[in-house]
Amino acid sequence: MKKALIIAAFTTLFTLPALAEDQPGLKTGDAPPPPHKIDSGYRGAETHKTMSIKEGKEMHDGASVSFQGNLIQKKGNDIYVFRDKSDQIDVMIPMAVFQDRQIEPDQLITINGTLDKKQQPPVARIDRIIKE
């Protein structure tokens, strides 16, 4: 009797999530806005703070920075030029950070890293790329 009750309880426990209406993945319905109506490609948590490159260059050495813009040119092994509406900055991005993704100059991306002001002009050392 106890075994049957325990089996029934476990069966109920494991089948209830299968009956839930919320399904993970893409929800179809409303169409996304057209590209010309998007002011910024980032639509995430409000705690995510991107700054302009002009603001970032004024921060202290070793400061965490987050820029949104375009990777426009490769200058060397891991050195690239990153540009937003305010300015441009050289960034060091190791190949491992790309994670086998290709990024085009016209793609809006967000990069996170630290500012190295010991080098002149300042360089950002990037440890994360988010494709928009």
mmCIF file of C-alpha atoms in Angstrom:
data_model
loop_
_atom_site.group_PDB
_atom_site.id
_atom_site.type_symbol
_atom_site.label_atom_id
_atom_site.label_comp_id
_atom_site.label_asym_id
_atom_site.label_seq_id
_atom_site.Cartn_x
_atom_site.Cartn_y
_atom_site.Cartn_z
ATOM 1 C CA MET A 1 0.000 0.000 0.000
ATOM 2 C CA LYS A 2 2.784 2.410 0.929
ATOM 3 C CA LYS A 3 4.722 1.542 -2.248
ATOM 4 C CA ALA A 4 1.697 2.255 -4.419
ATOM 5 C CA LEU A 5 1.147 5.586 -2.672
ATOM 6 C CA ILE A 6 4.813 6.578 -3.079
ATOM 7 C CA ILE A 7 4.811 5.584 -6.761
ATOM 8 C CA ALA A 8 1.612 7.578 -7.353
ATOM 9 C CA ALA A 9 3.113 10.626 -5.611
ATOM 10 C CA PHE A 10 6.322 10.483 -7.689
ATOM 11 C CA THR A 11 4.371 9.977 -10.914
ATOM 12 C CA THR A 12 2.221 13.010 -10.149
ATOM 13 C CA LEU A 13 5.271 15.059 -9.189
ATOM 14 C CA PHE A 14 7.086 14.353 -12.450
ATOM 15 C CA THR A 15 4.109 14.692 -14.828
ATOM 16 C CA LEU A 16 2.859 18.092 -13.604
ATOM 17 C CA PRO A 17 5.671 20.103 -15.268
ATOM 18 C CA ALA A 18 4.860 18.430 -18.583
ATOM 19 C CA LEU A 19 1.344 19.826 -18.409
ATOM 20 C CA ALA A 20 2.455 23.426 -17.855
ATOM 21 C CA GLU A 21 1.647 25.913 -20.648
ATOM 22 C CA ASP A 22 4.935 27.851 -20.582
ATOM 23 C CA GLN A 23 7.238 26.371 -23.182
ATOM 24 C CA PRO A 24 10.869 27.495 -23.503
ATOM 25 C CA GLY A 25 12.209 28.896 -26.746
ATOM 26 C CA LEU A 26 10.929 31.445 -29.209
ATOM 27 C CA LYS A 27 7.351 32.589 -28.760
ATOM 28 C CA THR A 28 5.666 33.448 -32.031
ATOM 29 C CA GLY A 29 3.181 36.255 -32.197
ATOM 30 C CA ASP A 30 4.098 39.912 -32.473
ATOM 31 C CA ALA A 31 6.577 40.745 -35.210
ATOM 32 C CA PRO A 32 9.835 42.447 -34.199
ATOM 33 C CA PRO A 33 10.220 46.133 -35.059
ATOM 34 C CA PRO A 34 11.783 46.917 -38.441
ATOM 35 C CA PRO A 35 15.537 47.629 -38.343
ATOM 36 C CA HIS A 36 15.157 51.346 -39.084
ATOM 37 C CA LYS A 37 13.002 51.789 -35.950
ATOM 38 C CA ILE A 38 15.529 50.224 -33.573
ATOM 39 C CA ASP A 39 17.548 52.926 -31.829
ATOM 40 C CA SER A 40 19.804 50.440 -30.072
ATOM 41 C CA GLY A 41 20.258 46.722 -30.595
ATOM 42 C CA TYR A 42 20.366 45.918 -26.887
ATOM 43 C CA ARG A 43 17.066 44.994 -25.258
ATOM 44 C CA GLY A 44 17.999 43.350 -21.967
ATOM 45 C CA ALA A 45 18.078 43.936 -18.244
ATOM 46 C CA GLU A 46 18.249 47.564 -17.189
ATOM 47 C CA THR A 47 21.216 46.842 -14.932
ATOM 48 C CA HIS A 48 23.371 46.360 -18.027
ATOM 49 C CA LYS A 49 25.158 49.684 -18.489
ATOM 50 C CA THR A 50 26.972 50.452 -21.680
ATOM 51 C CA MET A 51 28.934 53.654 -21.929
ATOM 52 C CA SER A 52 30.286 55.670 -24.782
ATOM 53 C CA ILE A 53 33.931 55.257 -25.691
ATOM 54 C CA LYS A 54 34.472 58.923 -24.853
ATOM 55 C CA GLU A 55 33.203 58.275 -21.299
ATOM 56 C CA GLY A 56 35.225 55.072 -21.024
ATOM 57 C CA LYS A 57 38.509 56.749 -21.929
ATOM 58 C CA GLU A 58 38.063 59.121 -18.983
ATOM 59 C CA MET A 59 37.818 56.283 -16.446
ATOM 60 C CA HIS A 60 40.717 55.040 -14.305
ATOM 61 C CA ASP A 61 43.214 52.338 -15.293
ATOM 62 C CA GLY A 62 41.733 48.868 -14.803
ATOM 63 C CA ALA A 63 38.118 50.073 -14.860
ATOM 64 C CA SER A 64 35.460 47.703 -16.183
ATOM 65 C CA VAL A 65 34.057 48.999 -19.453
ATOM 66 C CA SER A 66 31.154 47.987 -21.643
ATOM 67 C CA PHE A 67 30.848 49.514 -25.109
ATOM 68 C CA GLN A 68 28.213 49.088 -27.802
ATOM 69 C CA GLY A 69 29.159 49.701 -31.409
ATOM 70 C CA ASN A 70 31.012 48.140 -34.332
ATOM 71 C CA LEU A 71 34.289 46.299 -34.727
ATOM 72 C CA ILE A 72 35.565 48.015 -37.873
ATOM 73 C CA GLN A 73 39.188 47.037 -38.516
ATOM 74 C CA LYS A 74 41.869 44.505 -37.606
ATOM 75 C CA LYS A 75 45.246 46.128 -36.864
ATOM 76 C CA GLY A 76 47.350 43.223 -35.635
ATOM 77 C CA ASN A 77 47.219 39.758 -34.067
ATOM 78 C CA ASP A 78 44.627 40.513 -31.388
ATOM 79 C CA ILE A 79 44.302 44.285 -31.922
ATOM 80 C CA TYR A 80 41.114 45.695 -33.465
ATOM 81 C CA VAL A 81 39.506 49.112 -33.842
ATOM 82 C CA PHE A 82 36.106 49.475 -32.167
ATOM 83 C CA ARG A 83 33.849 52.474 -32.882
ATOM 84 C CA ASP A 84 30.641 53.895 -31.463
ATOM 85 C CA LYS A 85 28.834 57.216 -32.029
ATOM 86 C CA SER A 86 31.243 59.174 -29.820
ATOM 87 C CA ASP A 87 34.763 57.933 -30.653
ATOM 88 C CA GLN A 88 36.894 54.888 -31.433
ATOM 89 C CA ILE A 89 39.337 52.832 -29.372
ATOM 90 C CA ASP A 90 41.854 50.063 -29.955
ATOM 91 C CA VAL A 91 40.733 46.814 -28.330
ATOM 92 C CA MET A 92 42.636 43.601 -27.595
ATOM 93 C CA ILE A 93 40.421 40.582 -28.252
ATOM 94 C CA PRO A 94 41.950 37.094 -27.982
ATOM 95 C CA MET A 95 40.617 34.593 -30.529
ATOM 96 C CA ALA A 96 39.113 32.510 -27.692
ATOM 97 C CA VAL A 97 36.699 35.371 -26.902
ATOM 98 C CA PHE A 98 35.185 35.137 -30.404
ATOM 99 C CA GLN A 99 34.079 31.524 -29.654
ATOM 100 C CA ASP A 100 34.118 30.567 -33.358
ATOM 101 C CA ARG A 101 31.722 33.430 -34.223
ATOM 102 C CA GLN A 102 32.279 35.730 -37.180
ATOM 103 C CA ILE A 103 31.549 39.405 -36.701
ATOM 104 C CA GLU A 104 30.937 41.745 -39.615
ATOM 105 C CA PRO A 105 31.763 45.484 -39.451
ATOM 106 C CA ASP A 106 28.071 46.370 -39.855
ATOM 107 C CA GLN A 107 26.930 44.184 -36.914
ATOM 108 C CA LEU A 108 26.073 45.952 -33.673
ATOM 109 C CA ILE A 109 27.880 44.259 -30.780
ATOM 110 C CA THR A 110 28.510 44.873 -27.101
ATOM 111 C CA ILE A 111 31.980 44.256 -25.708
ATOM 112 C CA ASN A 112 32.972 43.990 -22.050
ATOM 113 C CA GLY A 113 36.459 44.212 -20.596
ATOM 114 C CA THR A 114 38.913 46.404 -18.725
ATOM 115 C CA LEU A 115 40.577 49.675 -19.623
ATOM 116 C CA ASP A 116 44.378 49.765 -19.902
ATOM 117 C CA LYS A 117 45.460 53.396 -19.598
ATOM 118 C CA LYS A 118 49.140 52.507 -19.158
ATOM 119 C CA GLN A 119 49.307 52.274 -22.937
ATOM 120 C CA GLN A 120 48.969 55.450 -24.923
ATOM 121 C CA PRO A 121 46.441 55.793 -26.421
ATOM 122 C CA PRO A 122 44.318 53.754 -23.969
ATOM 123 C CA VAL A 123 43.381 50.198 -24.960
ATOM 124 C CA ALA A 124 40.465 48.059 -23.812
ATOM 125 C CA ARG A 125 41.217 44.400 -23.041
ATOM 126 C CA ILE A 126 38.051 42.532 -24.003
ATOM 127 C CA ASP A 127 36.879 39.322 -22.324
ATOM 128 C CA ARG A 128 33.305 39.073 -23.639
ATOM 129 C CA ILE A 129 31.486 39.812 -26.901
ATOM 130 C CA ILE A 130 27.711 39.899 -27.153
ATOM 131 C CA LYS A 131 26.247 39.853 -30.660
ATOM 132 C CA GLU A 132 23.027 41.855 -30.857
#
